[in-house]
């Protein structure tokens, strides 16, 4: 571990290898270049078929409703929704393998950018891993089956435990990396050395391998920013359906978990539910916060490029070519894709208020309905097991 540099780029590449290990992104490496592998694709499809059959068998008892009340139907509905959600997300990512490979190739491009992992990302990693291990521990602790059967069930459920974590963390870290890349390209354009017709790096030192004229350097930055824009489009294309499904599912999960917490008969049940509420909130924050830094970087980049165009245009008439190239970079930054979900709404922190108010409204409605004379029974009371 001492020779491994922990950075966003390294984390993302590891992330892709984890997704390949759980049969979500089938690819192989040929001379260090990621390529689509028909062998891995066949294994991924076969494993997904096995997981779907396994989960269908486990979900069949959920269709048997012994009591038609809100709290009797809700946990079964939530469990079925979770199985459908994970299955569709995994199939969606498998069908988006080519897009994901293009994104992985962008990450393996030779680049001077290698941003470090932020403290908040470390915190989210720790929370995700600790809650996942706690859920697995509780799932095995309360089981009365044989040990070998319990271990087999844990192995079969592991891809379902990991799927939402790799999706939420993947889109967040990928956009962090892209934002850092854009910042670097714009910053290097600002540090143009007009007298020596060369470019200085962000440290102020003139690299020996960058003895380029301004026009050629600006052209190279334009090409790099276009690669970044294509990477953004690949992220949007690959993750739009999983993100949409998760945003539809998460309010339902939070509603059911909050209702169970309200009607719990002991404090242990509430503690058990927290192990599901906290990861759900973490996944939600990672997804909704993902475009924030990226969009701010695009807006700041457009402002700085406009300022640079004005300064360059004032100096010499024979630098019109540079001005047009800078305008091309400005157009690329302005056309960076926004993360809209099927044209319905734009992904961002502002969605938290809408989702929170939606969950609160339905909690109030269900509580009033339950208190109006309809008997309320909580199936999880006294067991300590969450509705999953």
Tab-separated table of N, CA and C in Angstrom, residues 11 41 53 127 129 143 180 199 207 245 259-261 302 340 377:
chain	number	residue	atom	x	y	z
A	11	UNK	N	-8.884	5.853	-7.315
A	11	UNK	CA	-10.142	5.376	-6.745
A	11	UNK	C	-11.135	5.002	-7.835
A	41	UNK	N	-18.764	-10.486	-20.585
A	41	UNK	CA	-20.170	-10.161	-20.837
A	41	UNK	C	-21.057	-11.380	-20.624
A	53	UNK	N	-33.131	-15.132	-10.559
A	53	UNK	CA	-33.900	-16.316	-10.137
A	53	UNK	C	-33.860	-16.468	-8.620
A	127	UNK	N	-18.437	5.398	5.949
A	127	UNK	CA	-19.843	5.178	6.312
A	127	UNK	C	-20.438	4.053	5.475
A	129	UNK	N	-18.906	1.516	3.937
A	129	UNK	CA	-18.346	0.212	4.276
A	129	UNK	C	-18.825	-0.269	5.637
A	143	UNK	N	-30.171	-15.044	11.743
A	143	UNK	CA	-30.577	-16.190	10.937
A	143	UNK	C	-30.494	-17.475	11.757
A	180	UNK	N	-12.054	18.701	-11.526
A	180	UNK	CA	-10.641	19.003	-11.304
A	180	UNK	C	-9.887	19.128	-12.632
A	199	UNK	N	3.949	28.348	-22.223
A	199	UNK	CA	2.992	28.242	-21.142
A	199	UNK	C	3.722	27.811	-19.879
A	207	UNK	N	7.902	24.159	-18.079
A	207	UNK	CA	8.287	22.785	-18.402
A	207	UNK	C	9.061	22.734	-19.712
A	245	UNK	N	-34.115	5.760	-11.336
A	245	UNK	CA	-34.771	4.706	-10.562
A	245	UNK	C	-34.496	4.852	-9.075
A	259	UNK	N	-41.871	5.223	9.033
A	259	UNK	CA	-43.100	4.701	9.632
A	259	UNK	C	-42.797	3.558	10.598
A	260	UNK	N	-41.872	2.698	10.225
A	260	UNK	CA	-41.499	1.612	11.123
A	260	UNK	C	-40.849	2.154	12.387
A	261	UNK	N	-40.049	3.197	12.250
A	261	UNK	CA	-39.425	3.797	13.432
A	261	UNK	C	-40.478	4.434	14.346
A	302	UNK	N	-16.100	29.650	-17.885
A	302	UNK	CA	-16.635	30.559	-18.905
A	302	UNK	C	-16.293	32.005	-18.570
A	340	UNK	N	-29.639	16.469	-16.534
A	340	UNK	CA	-31.095	16.432	-16.451
A	340	UNK	C	-31.561	14.981	-16.514
A	377	UNK	N	-50.568	-2.425	13.054
A	377	UNK	CA	-49.671	-3.455	13.582
A	377	UNK	C	-48.338	-3.326	12.889
